[in-house]
Short mmCIF file of C-alpha atoms in Angstrom, two decimals:
data_model
loop_
_atom_site.label_atom_id
_atom_site.label_comp_id
_atom_site.label_asym_id
_atom_site.label_seq_id
_atom_site.Cartn_x
_atom_site.Cartn_y
_atom_site.Cartn_z
CA MET A 17 38.34 111.76 127.80
CA ILE A 18 37.51 110.21 124.42
CA SER A 19 34.40 112.35 124.07
CA GLU A 20 36.51 115.47 124.66
CA ILE A 21 39.03 114.36 122.03
CA ASN A 22 36.27 113.73 119.49
CA ALA A 23 34.71 117.09 120.25
CA ALA A 24 38.05 118.82 119.76
CA ILE A 25 38.51 117.00 116.42
CA LYS A 26 35.10 118.21 115.22
CA GLN A 27 36.09 121.76 116.19
CA ASN A 28 39.54 121.42 114.52
CA ASP A 29 41.08 122.46 117.84
CA PHE A 30 44.40 120.67 117.45
CA GLN A 31 45.90 122.44 120.46
CA ARG A 32 43.19 120.97 122.66
CA ILE A 33 43.68 117.57 121.02
CA LYS A 34 47.40 117.78 121.77
CA VAL A 35 46.79 118.52 125.46
CA LEU A 36 44.27 115.68 125.82
CA VAL A 37 46.42 113.11 123.99
CA GLU A 38 49.49 114.07 126.02
CA THR A 39 47.41 113.52 129.17
CA VAL A 40 46.55 109.99 127.98
CA ILE A 41 50.22 109.33 127.17
CA GLU A 42 51.40 110.54 130.58
CA GLU A 43 48.83 108.41 132.43
CA HIS A 44 49.55 105.23 130.46
CA THR A 45 53.29 105.37 129.72
CA ASN A 46 53.80 102.12 131.66
CA THR A 47 50.47 100.48 130.79
CA PHE A 48 50.48 97.23 128.83
CA ASN A 49 46.91 96.12 129.45
CA PHE A 50 43.96 98.36 128.60
CA ASP A 51 41.11 96.22 129.93
CA ALA A 52 39.37 99.27 131.38
CA PHE A 53 39.32 100.87 127.89
CA HIS A 54 37.80 97.75 126.33
CA ALA A 55 34.84 97.66 128.72
CA ASP A 56 33.09 100.74 127.28
CA ASN A 57 34.61 100.64 123.75
CA THR A 58 36.96 103.50 124.62
CA PHE A 59 39.94 101.59 123.19
CA LYS A 60 38.47 101.33 119.67
CA GLN A 61 37.18 104.91 119.65
CA LEU A 62 40.55 106.30 120.81
CA TRP A 63 42.34 104.12 118.25
CA GLU A 64 40.16 105.39 115.38
CA SER A 65 40.43 108.99 116.55
CA MET A 66 44.24 108.86 116.50
CA PHE A 67 44.30 107.45 112.96
CA LEU A 68 41.80 110.09 111.87
CA CYS A 69 44.17 112.79 113.10
CA LEU A 70 47.05 111.21 111.20
CA THR A 71 45.14 111.59 107.92
CA VAL A 72 44.70 115.33 108.40
CA GLU A 73 47.76 117.20 107.11
CA SER A 74 46.90 120.34 109.08
CA TYR A 75 47.26 118.29 112.29
CA ARG A 76 50.87 117.42 111.44
CA CYS A 77 52.12 119.25 114.51
CA ILE A 78 50.38 116.64 116.72
CA HIS A 79 51.15 113.56 114.61
CA LYS A 80 53.97 112.56 116.94
CA GLN A 81 51.61 112.57 119.95
CA CYS A 82 48.99 110.58 118.03
CA LEU A 83 51.57 107.99 117.00
CA THR A 84 52.86 107.71 120.58
CA CYS A 85 49.30 107.09 121.76
CA ILE A 86 48.85 104.38 119.08
CA ARG A 87 52.15 102.82 120.15
CA LEU A 88 50.95 102.57 123.76
CA LEU A 89 47.60 101.11 122.72
CA SER A 90 49.30 98.57 120.41
CA ARG A 91 51.01 96.97 123.40
CA ASP A 92 47.69 95.35 124.29
CA LYS A 93 47.11 92.61 121.72
CA THR A 94 43.78 91.48 123.19
CA HIS A 95 41.60 93.03 120.50
CA LEU A 96 44.14 94.27 117.94
CA LYS A 97 43.14 91.63 115.42
CA ASP A 98 39.55 92.92 115.49
CA ILE A 99 40.37 96.58 114.93
CA VAL A 100 43.55 96.63 112.78
CA ILE A 101 42.78 97.01 109.07
CA GLU A 102 44.97 97.53 106.02
CA LYS A 103 44.18 101.25 105.99
CA HIS A 104 45.76 101.65 109.45
CA ILE A 105 48.96 99.88 108.34
CA ASN A 106 49.21 102.05 105.24
CA ILE A 107 48.86 105.22 107.32
CA LEU A 108 51.67 104.07 109.63
CA LEU A 109 53.87 103.13 106.66
CA ARG A 110 53.38 106.61 105.24
CA CYS A 111 54.35 108.14 108.59
CA ALA A 112 57.45 105.93 108.64
CA ASN A 113 58.40 106.98 105.08
CA LEU A 114 58.03 103.38 103.89
CA VAL A 115 55.87 103.86 100.84
CA ASP A 116 57.17 104.54 97.33
CA ASN A 117 56.25 108.21 97.20
CA THR A 118 57.78 109.01 100.61
CA LEU A 119 61.25 107.49 100.18
CA CYS A 120 62.39 110.56 98.28
CA ILE A 121 61.47 112.79 101.24
CA VAL A 122 64.64 114.03 102.92
CA ILE A 123 64.90 112.92 106.54
CA THR A 124 65.41 115.93 108.77
CA THR A 125 65.41 116.62 112.50
CA GLU A 126 61.80 117.83 112.09
CA ASN A 127 60.40 114.60 110.64
CA THR A 128 62.73 112.08 112.32
CA ASP A 129 60.53 111.83 115.44
CA ILE A 130 57.43 111.06 113.37
CA ILE A 131 59.28 108.44 111.28
CA VAL A 132 60.63 106.77 114.44
CA GLU A 133 57.24 106.70 116.17
CA GLY A 134 55.67 105.28 113.02
CA LEU A 135 58.28 102.52 112.97
CA LYS A 136 57.73 101.77 116.66
CA CYS A 137 53.99 101.44 116.07
CA LEU A 138 54.59 99.09 113.14
CA CYS A 139 56.95 96.94 115.21
CA ASN A 140 54.40 96.61 118.01
CA ILE A 141 51.47 95.87 115.71
CA VAL A 142 53.41 93.39 113.53
CA TYR A 143 54.55 91.58 116.67
CA ASN A 144 51.06 91.40 118.17
CA CYS A 145 48.76 91.10 115.16
CA ASP A 146 48.57 88.53 112.34
CA THR A 147 46.68 90.96 110.11
CA ALA A 148 49.55 93.45 110.19
CA GLN A 149 52.04 90.69 109.33
CA GLU A 150 50.00 89.65 106.29
CA VAL A 151 49.58 93.22 105.06
CA CYS A 152 53.27 94.13 105.42
CA CYS A 153 54.38 90.93 103.71
CA SER A 154 52.02 91.37 100.77
CA ASN A 155 52.78 95.01 99.95
CA LYS A 156 56.06 96.85 99.32
CA THR A 157 57.13 97.25 102.95
CA VAL A 158 60.26 95.11 102.77
CA ASP A 159 61.16 96.58 99.37
CA CYS A 160 61.14 100.05 100.90
CA ILE A 161 63.15 98.98 103.96
CA ILE A 162 65.83 97.37 101.78
CA LEU A 163 65.87 100.41 99.49
CA ARG A 164 66.36 102.75 102.44
CA LEU A 165 69.07 100.68 104.14
CA ARG A 166 71.08 100.85 100.89
CA THR A 167 71.35 104.61 101.49
CA TYR A 168 72.12 104.54 105.22
CA PHE A 169 75.65 105.85 104.97
CA GLU A 170 75.22 107.99 101.86
CA GLN A 171 72.40 110.04 103.39
CA ASN A 172 73.62 109.83 106.98
CA ILE A 173 70.34 108.31 108.22
CA PRO A 174 69.93 108.75 112.02
CA TYR A 175 70.80 105.68 114.09
CA VAL A 176 67.33 105.36 115.64
CA ILE A 177 65.69 105.04 112.21
CA LYS A 178 68.21 102.39 111.17
CA TYR A 179 67.58 100.49 114.39
CA PHE A 180 63.79 100.31 114.00
CA ASP A 181 64.02 99.66 110.26
CA ILE A 182 66.06 96.53 110.96
CA LYS A 183 63.88 95.55 113.94
CA LEU A 184 60.80 95.69 111.71
CA LEU A 185 62.62 93.64 109.07
CA PHE A 186 63.61 91.12 111.75
CA LEU A 187 59.99 90.72 112.90
CA LEU A 188 58.68 90.25 109.36
CA THR A 189 61.34 87.63 108.55
CA ALA A 190 60.64 85.85 111.82
CA PHE A 191 56.93 85.49 111.14
CA ASN A 192 56.84 84.87 107.40
CA LYS A 193 58.86 82.24 105.53
CA ASP A 194 57.93 83.52 102.05
CA ILE A 195 59.20 87.01 102.75
CA ARG A 196 62.63 85.55 103.58
CA LEU A 197 62.88 84.07 100.09
CA LYS A 198 61.83 87.36 98.54
CA ILE A 199 64.42 89.33 100.51
CA THR A 200 67.29 86.94 99.75
CA GLU A 201 66.56 85.97 96.14
CA GLU A 202 64.78 89.03 94.70
CA LEU A 203 65.97 91.95 96.82
CA HIS A 204 69.52 90.67 97.58
CA GLY A 205 68.94 91.43 101.24
CA LEU A 206 71.85 89.28 102.45
CA THR A 207 74.31 91.38 100.48
CA TYR A 208 72.92 94.73 101.63
CA LEU A 209 72.63 93.73 105.30
CA THR A 210 76.20 92.42 105.18
CA GLU A 211 77.24 95.75 103.68
CA VAL A 212 75.65 97.66 106.58
CA LEU A 213 77.41 95.38 109.08
CA ASP A 214 80.70 95.88 107.27
CA ASN A 215 80.30 99.67 107.31
CA ILE A 216 79.68 99.61 111.06
CA LEU A 217 82.82 97.55 111.60
CA ARG A 218 84.89 99.63 109.20
CA GLY A 219 83.88 102.78 111.07
CA THR A 220 84.93 101.14 114.34
CA ILE A 221 88.32 100.16 112.93
CA GLU A 222 88.90 103.67 111.59
CA ASP A 223 88.01 105.16 114.97
CA SER A 224 90.34 102.71 116.71
CA SER A 225 93.27 103.82 114.54
CA LYS A 226 92.64 107.41 115.62
CA ASN A 227 91.88 106.80 119.32
CA ASN A 228 93.88 103.61 119.97
CA SER A 229 90.63 101.94 121.04
CA SER A 230 88.72 99.39 118.96
CA SER A 231 85.53 99.64 120.99
CA LEU A 232 82.09 99.21 119.45
CA GLN A 233 79.84 102.01 120.61
CA GLU A 234 76.56 101.08 122.33
CA GLU A 235 74.47 102.21 119.36
CA ASN A 236 76.55 100.16 116.93
CA VAL A 237 76.32 97.10 119.17
CA LEU A 238 72.53 97.28 119.34
CA LEU A 239 72.18 97.89 115.60
CA SER A 240 74.62 95.07 114.81
CA CYS A 241 72.64 92.67 117.00
CA GLU A 242 69.41 93.45 115.12
CA ILE A 243 71.19 92.88 111.79
CA LEU A 244 72.64 89.60 113.03
CA LYS A 245 69.21 88.38 114.16
CA THR A 246 67.71 89.30 110.79
CA LEU A 247 70.54 87.54 108.94
CA PHE A 248 69.88 84.48 111.07
CA ASN A 249 66.24 84.44 109.95
CA LEU A 250 67.26 84.82 106.31
CA THR A 251 69.81 81.98 106.42
CA VAL A 252 68.05 79.49 108.68
CA ILE A 253 66.48 77.71 105.67
CA PRO A 254 68.86 76.61 102.87
CA ARG A 255 68.21 78.30 99.54
CA SER A 256 67.83 76.70 96.12
CA GLU A 257 70.75 74.77 94.57
CA SER A 258 71.26 77.46 91.93
CA THR A 259 72.31 79.95 94.63
CA VAL A 260 74.80 77.70 96.48
CA GLU A 261 77.85 79.22 94.79
CA ASP A 262 76.64 82.77 95.43
CA ASP A 263 75.88 81.84 99.03
CA TYR A 264 79.41 80.52 99.50
CA SER A 265 80.99 83.83 98.47
CA ILE A 266 78.52 85.74 100.65
CA TRP A 267 79.31 83.50 103.64
CA ILE A 268 83.07 83.87 103.17
CA ARG A 269 82.72 87.64 103.35
CA LEU A 270 80.14 87.52 106.14
CA ILE A 271 82.19 85.20 108.36
CA SER A 272 85.24 87.43 107.97
CA ILE A 273 83.07 90.28 109.30
CA LEU A 274 81.68 88.08 112.10
CA ARG A 275 85.27 87.14 113.02
CA ASP A 276 86.17 90.80 113.42
CA LEU A 277 83.00 91.42 115.42
CA LEU A 278 84.00 88.63 117.80
CA VAL A 279 87.47 90.05 118.43
CA THR A 280 86.05 93.57 118.73
CA SER A 281 83.58 92.33 121.37
CA ASN A 282 86.48 92.08 123.83
CA PHE A 283 86.40 95.87 124.10
CA VAL A 284 82.62 96.11 124.61
CA ILE A 285 81.26 96.56 128.13
CA PRO A 286 80.06 93.21 129.57
CA LEU A 287 76.38 94.20 129.38
CA PHE A 288 76.56 94.29 125.56
CA GLN A 289 79.46 91.90 125.04
CA ASP A 290 77.40 88.81 125.81
CA ASN A 291 74.64 89.98 123.48
CA ILE A 292 76.78 90.50 120.41
CA ILE A 293 78.80 87.29 120.87
CA CYS A 294 75.60 85.31 121.33
CA ASN A 295 74.08 86.68 118.12
CA VAL A 296 77.28 86.09 116.12
CA ILE A 297 77.42 82.47 117.30
CA ASN A 298 73.73 81.93 116.51
CA LEU A 299 74.33 83.11 112.95
CA LEU A 300 77.42 80.92 112.60
CA THR A 301 75.26 77.84 113.26
CA ASN A 302 73.68 78.45 109.82
CA ALA A 303 77.04 78.79 108.04
CA PRO A 304 78.37 76.06 105.71
CA PRO A 305 81.01 74.14 107.72
CA THR A 306 83.66 74.60 105.01
CA CYS A 307 83.47 78.38 105.46
CA LEU A 308 84.27 78.27 109.18
CA ASP A 309 88.00 78.24 108.48
CA GLN A 310 87.64 82.02 108.13
CA LEU A 311 87.44 82.14 111.93
CA LEU A 312 91.05 80.96 112.06
CA VAL A 313 92.36 83.95 110.09
CA LYS A 314 93.97 86.54 112.34
CA SER A 315 92.59 90.07 112.12
CA HIS A 316 95.18 92.52 110.82
CA TRP A 317 94.17 95.15 113.36
CA CYS A 318 93.62 93.07 116.49
CA GLU A 319 95.62 90.31 118.18
CA PHE A 320 92.65 88.51 119.71
CA ASP A 321 91.62 85.05 118.47
CA ALA A 322 87.98 84.74 117.29
CA LEU A 323 87.85 81.03 118.04
CA LYS A 324 89.08 81.64 121.57
CA VAL A 325 86.27 84.18 122.06
CA ILE A 326 83.72 81.46 121.24
CA VAL A 327 85.39 78.94 123.57
CA ASN A 328 85.59 81.52 126.38
CA PHE A 329 81.93 82.39 125.83
CA LEU A 330 81.02 78.72 126.25
CA ASP A 331 83.22 78.46 129.34
CA ASN A 332 81.62 81.53 130.92
CA LYS A 333 78.11 80.25 130.19
CA LEU A 334 78.91 76.97 131.93
CA SER A 335 80.54 78.79 134.86
CA ASN A 336 77.69 81.23 135.45
CA THR A 337 74.81 78.79 135.06
CA GLU A 338 74.15 76.06 137.62
CA ASN A 339 71.97 74.02 135.27
CA PRO A 340 72.81 75.08 131.70
CA THR A 341 70.03 74.57 129.17
CA TYR A 342 70.31 73.31 125.61
CA GLU A 343 69.13 76.67 124.26
CA HIS A 344 71.85 78.63 126.06
CA ILE A 345 74.96 76.68 125.08
CA SER A 346 74.02 74.51 122.10
CA PRO A 347 74.82 77.21 119.46
CA ALA A 348 78.45 77.48 120.63
CA LEU A 349 78.74 73.68 120.82
CA MET A 350 77.29 73.32 117.31
CA VAL A 351 79.73 75.82 115.78
CA LEU A 352 82.71 74.12 117.43
CA LEU A 353 81.43 70.70 116.37
CA LYS A 354 80.74 71.68 112.74
CA GLY A 355 84.14 73.28 112.31
CA SER A 356 86.04 70.51 114.12
CA ARG A 357 84.41 67.76 112.11
CA CYS A 358 85.10 69.42 108.76
CA ILE A 359 88.42 71.27 109.19
CA ALA A 360 91.49 69.57 110.71
CA LYS A 361 93.20 72.82 111.73
CA PHE A 362 89.97 74.05 113.32
CA ARG A 363 89.72 70.81 115.31
CA CYS A 364 93.34 71.11 116.43
CA GLU A 365 92.81 74.69 117.67
CA VAL A 366 89.64 73.79 119.57
CA ARG A 367 91.23 70.68 121.03
CA GLN A 368 94.14 72.68 122.43
CA GLN A 369 91.66 74.85 124.32
CA ILE A 370 89.19 72.18 125.47
CA LEU A 371 91.32 69.03 125.70
CA PRO A 372 94.92 70.16 126.22
CA PRO A 373 97.54 67.49 127.07
CA LEU A 374 96.27 65.72 130.18
CA LYS A 375 98.02 66.71 133.42
CA ASP A 376 95.41 66.27 136.14
CA VAL A 377 94.99 62.52 136.51
CA ILE A 378 94.33 62.57 140.26
CA ASN A 379 90.82 64.03 140.05
CA ARG A 380 87.94 62.62 138.05
CA PRO A 381 87.31 64.20 134.63
CA GLU A 382 84.07 65.79 135.86
CA GLN A 383 85.72 67.33 138.92
CA GLY A 384 87.35 70.73 138.59
CA LYS A 385 86.95 74.13 136.96
CA THR A 386 88.45 73.62 133.52
CA LEU A 387 86.27 73.57 130.42
CA ARG A 388 86.99 69.84 130.04
CA ASN A 389 85.67 69.26 133.57
CA LYS A 390 82.51 71.27 132.90
CA LEU A 391 81.78 69.46 129.64
CA CYS A 392 82.40 66.05 131.24
CA ARG A 393 79.80 66.89 133.88
CA LEU A 394 77.29 67.36 131.08
CA LEU A 395 77.93 63.84 129.78
CA THR A 396 75.63 62.56 132.53
CA THR A 397 73.03 65.34 132.48
CA PRO A 398 69.38 64.23 132.19
CA ASN A 399 69.04 66.68 129.29
CA VAL A 400 69.52 64.11 126.52
CA SER A 401 69.91 66.59 123.65
CA LEU A 402 72.59 68.54 125.49
CA ARG A 403 74.36 65.39 126.67
CA ASP A 404 74.54 63.95 123.15
CA LEU A 405 75.81 67.21 121.64
CA VAL A 406 78.58 67.56 124.23
CA ALA A 407 79.55 63.91 123.80
CA GLU A 408 79.69 64.32 120.02
CA LEU A 409 81.96 67.36 120.28
CA LEU A 410 84.37 65.68 122.70
CA PHE A 411 84.44 62.52 120.57
CA VAL A 412 85.27 64.48 117.42
CA LEU A 413 88.01 66.35 119.29
CA CYS A 414 89.38 62.89 120.20
CA LYS A 415 89.26 62.07 116.46
CA GLU A 416 86.57 59.49 117.23
CA ASN A 417 89.13 57.33 118.99
CA VAL A 418 87.49 55.32 121.77
CA GLY A 419 90.69 54.94 123.76
CA ARG A 420 91.44 58.65 123.64
CA MET A 421 87.85 59.49 124.62
CA ILE A 422 88.17 57.19 127.66
CA LYS A 423 91.47 58.84 128.56
CA TYR A 424 89.94 62.33 128.69
CA THR A 425 86.42 61.59 129.97
CA GLY A 426 86.47 58.18 131.63
CA PHE A 427 84.55 55.18 130.31
CA GLY A 428 81.69 55.76 132.75
CA ASN A 429 80.99 59.23 131.37
CA ALA A 430 81.35 58.17 127.73
CA ALA A 431 79.52 54.84 127.94
CA GLY A 432 76.25 56.33 126.69
CA LEU A 433 77.92 57.65 123.52
CA PHE A 434 79.69 54.34 122.88
CA ALA A 435 76.48 52.38 123.39
CA ASN A 436 74.44 54.63 121.09
CA ARG A 437 77.03 54.45 118.32
CA GLY A 438 77.89 50.76 118.66
CA LEU A 439 81.46 51.46 119.74
CA LEU A 440 81.70 49.28 122.82
CA CYS A 441 84.01 46.88 120.93
CA LYS A 442 85.89 49.38 118.76
CA THR A 443 88.89 51.60 119.36
CA SER A 444 89.45 54.12 116.56
CA ASN A 445 88.11 55.68 113.40
CA PRO A 446 90.32 55.40 110.28
CA ASP A 447 88.69 58.50 108.73
CA TYR A 448 91.04 60.75 110.73
CA SER A 449 94.68 61.27 109.86
CA SER A 450 97.26 60.26 112.42
CA ASP A 451 99.36 63.01 113.98
CA SER A 452 101.16 63.91 117.18
CA GLU A 453 98.24 65.75 118.79
CA ASP A 454 98.01 63.31 121.69
CA SER A 455 101.43 63.69 123.29
CA ASP A 456 101.36 62.38 126.86
CA THR A 457 102.50 64.56 129.73
CA GLU A 458 104.90 63.43 132.45
CA GLU A 459 102.04 63.52 134.96
CA TYR A 460 99.98 61.17 132.83
CA LEU A 461 102.84 58.76 132.15
CA THR A 462 103.67 58.61 135.87
CA TYR A 463 100.21 57.30 136.80
CA LYS A 464 99.21 55.70 133.50
CA ASP A 465 99.22 52.11 134.76
CA GLN A 466 97.21 53.03 137.87
CA ILE A 467 94.45 54.96 136.14
CA ASN A 468 91.00 53.42 136.45
CA PRO A 469 89.58 53.71 132.90
CA VAL A 470 86.01 53.66 134.17
CA LEU A 471 86.59 56.65 136.46
CA GLY A 472 89.15 58.28 134.18
CA CYS A 473 91.60 59.05 136.99
CA TYR A 474 94.24 57.57 139.27
CA GLU A 475 92.92 55.07 141.80
CA PRO A 476 95.12 53.95 144.71
CA PRO A 477 95.78 50.20 144.81
CA LYS A 478 93.15 48.23 146.75
CA PRO A 479 93.37 44.72 148.17
CA ASN A 480 91.98 42.12 145.75
CA PRO A 481 89.02 40.36 147.48
CA PHE A 482 89.54 37.32 145.23
CA GLU A 483 93.24 37.03 145.98
CA CYS A 484 92.92 34.28 148.65
CA MET A 485 90.05 32.49 146.92
CA SER A 486 90.25 29.44 144.75
CA VAL A 487 88.59 29.45 141.36
CA GLU A 488 85.72 27.40 142.86
CA GLN A 489 85.17 30.00 145.59
CA GLN A 490 85.22 32.77 143.02
CA GLU A 491 82.60 30.86 141.01
CA HIS A 492 80.45 30.59 144.13
CA GLU A 493 80.59 34.37 144.74
CA VAL A 494 79.77 35.05 141.12
CA MET A 495 76.77 32.70 141.22
CA GLN A 496 75.47 34.52 144.28
CA LEU A 497 75.78 37.80 142.37
CA VAL A 498 73.94 36.26 139.42
CA SER A 499 71.15 35.09 141.73
CA LYS A 500 70.71 38.59 143.15
CA MET A 501 70.73 40.11 139.67
CA ASP A 502 68.09 37.58 138.61
CA LYS A 503 65.88 38.70 141.46
CA LEU A 504 66.30 42.38 140.55
CA THR A 505 65.58 41.56 136.90
CA ARG A 506 62.38 39.66 137.71
CA GLU A 507 61.22 42.58 139.88
CA GLY A 508 61.82 45.00 136.99
CA VAL A 509 64.48 47.01 138.83
CA ILE A 510 67.25 46.40 136.27
CA GLN A 511 67.59 45.10 132.70
CA PRO A 512 70.85 43.16 132.26
CA CYS A 513 72.49 43.37 128.85
CA LYS A 514 75.40 41.93 126.97
CA ILE A 515 77.41 43.50 124.17
CA GLY A 516 76.15 42.39 120.78
CA ASP A 517 78.13 41.87 117.61
CA ASP A 518 77.22 45.42 116.53
CA GLY A 519 78.95 46.91 119.58
CA ARG A 520 75.68 47.96 121.21
CA PRO A 521 74.19 46.61 124.45
CA LYS A 522 71.50 43.98 123.89
CA PRO A 523 68.98 43.04 126.61
CA ILE A 524 69.17 39.39 127.64
CA GLU A 525 66.05 37.29 128.00
CA HIS A 526 67.20 35.54 131.15
CA VAL A 527 70.00 36.05 133.62
CA LEU A 528 71.21 32.51 132.88
CA GLN A 529 72.62 33.93 129.66
CA LEU A 530 75.03 35.93 131.82
CA GLN A 531 75.81 32.79 133.75
CA GLU A 532 76.76 31.00 130.52
CA GLU A 533 79.07 33.87 129.55
CA LEU A 534 80.65 33.87 133.00
CA MET A 535 81.16 30.10 132.90
CA ASN A 536 82.92 30.47 129.57
CA HIS A 537 85.03 33.23 131.10
CA PHE A 538 86.13 31.05 134.02
CA THR A 539 86.78 28.10 131.73
CA ASN A 540 89.21 30.30 129.85
CA ILE A 541 90.86 31.30 133.13
CA LYS A 542 91.30 27.63 134.12
CA ASN A 543 92.84 26.81 130.74
CA LYS A 544 95.28 29.67 131.21
CA ASP A 545 96.08 28.73 134.80
CA GLY A 546 97.21 25.18 133.84
CA PRO A 547 100.22 26.07 131.68
CA ASP A 548 101.18 28.97 133.96
CA ASP A 549 101.36 26.64 136.97
CA GLU A 550 103.42 24.12 135.04
CA SER A 551 105.88 26.76 133.94
CA ASP A 552 106.40 27.79 137.53
#
């Protein structure tokens, strides 16, 4: 096949070239590994032949086919690094209208296909080849992309070009830290990308006023997601101190747009709804906490609550995943935690949705289908990072009050948090203002005195095994327990601890230390029993 293509090129028979290249495309539309082509050097020869055709202006009628062939070949990254050179990247950039002298070319239906195929090739090669990343980040590629996206709505650029422009920008910002700084500080990329996002949303709102439907179209959802991912890359690393004030104003505007995207997502079909909410939340994790109060502002054109969308998203993730991973739910947890820790009203809103006034005191906190139940189950997950993040959120929603945390989660579930933070002997945090958030329900007050704080729920009365024992008999039972614990300790099965002055558990050197503490405890009991008996 390659020999026939080369022969046709020598004869300038572009019709024959077109037929042969289309045959290759048809045979390998679903091919991602071209090992057979590498064996006899066919891959490299076909690659070079396609780029040769792209340099010949008289072959313009077959440029689309040549680019499609390059796109298929670029899926196989096995040898791309060895064959991709700067000349190839420059040819593709010219085809994609991403060089200085091509930006002025009007985009028409005739050249749109070539521009799109050129962009697809660049996306594949940048993703699979370090050389392409270096070339595109050292020349004017990002300058041209930013310049073109500034004219998206003035020139009515086709959606598919916008989509692959932003995808290419996303890939470059993902792989190269320096290019992020250039885009944000020199090219003002944050402002222009926010403008594109705002225009998409504004168009949706205008359409909704005409059609009584505020639905984001599929194309707009996909384009918005690519913009959100690119914005995430650009904001993941804090910028210099001199830009903090500018960043704050940009974030205020951006979060107001993200808020409207969240409420609009309620009208998107489920297949795309999850995607756009997920990308909005990911971006919000980079936002300054003080700006998150913008999520509390009600949209003037929609009655849905943006914060509730985030909470529902978290709830659905926990409902639909048997073993949720840190990567899947940590962004939503982080946003809720950042906002709740910094903004009192934000915390109050989140608390009403996650920890409403307690009514179910019969079942354990981790049993049930509410969001509180699902989060309490994660307090004992072996995934330490996820467990600690969930515990931190719940503790902040309880205003870092130990008693309130025990009330909603049970001491057993929260013990790890208390131990890590040295709170085993403390009750509250004076940094939070007092208010009437924690009003008790009738259900809670009915069973309050019968709630086991370790379990966090009502526990029916049980007979006291020590009731008929004297203090001496109780001491004997305790000493037997100490003896068994000593055996387990010496065998390395357990490590007994006591609570230190700092509120954290401290390992004891010998079980006799527990015995001393217990003896002191019973001495106190005896001292109390004396006066009580006399008073009787």
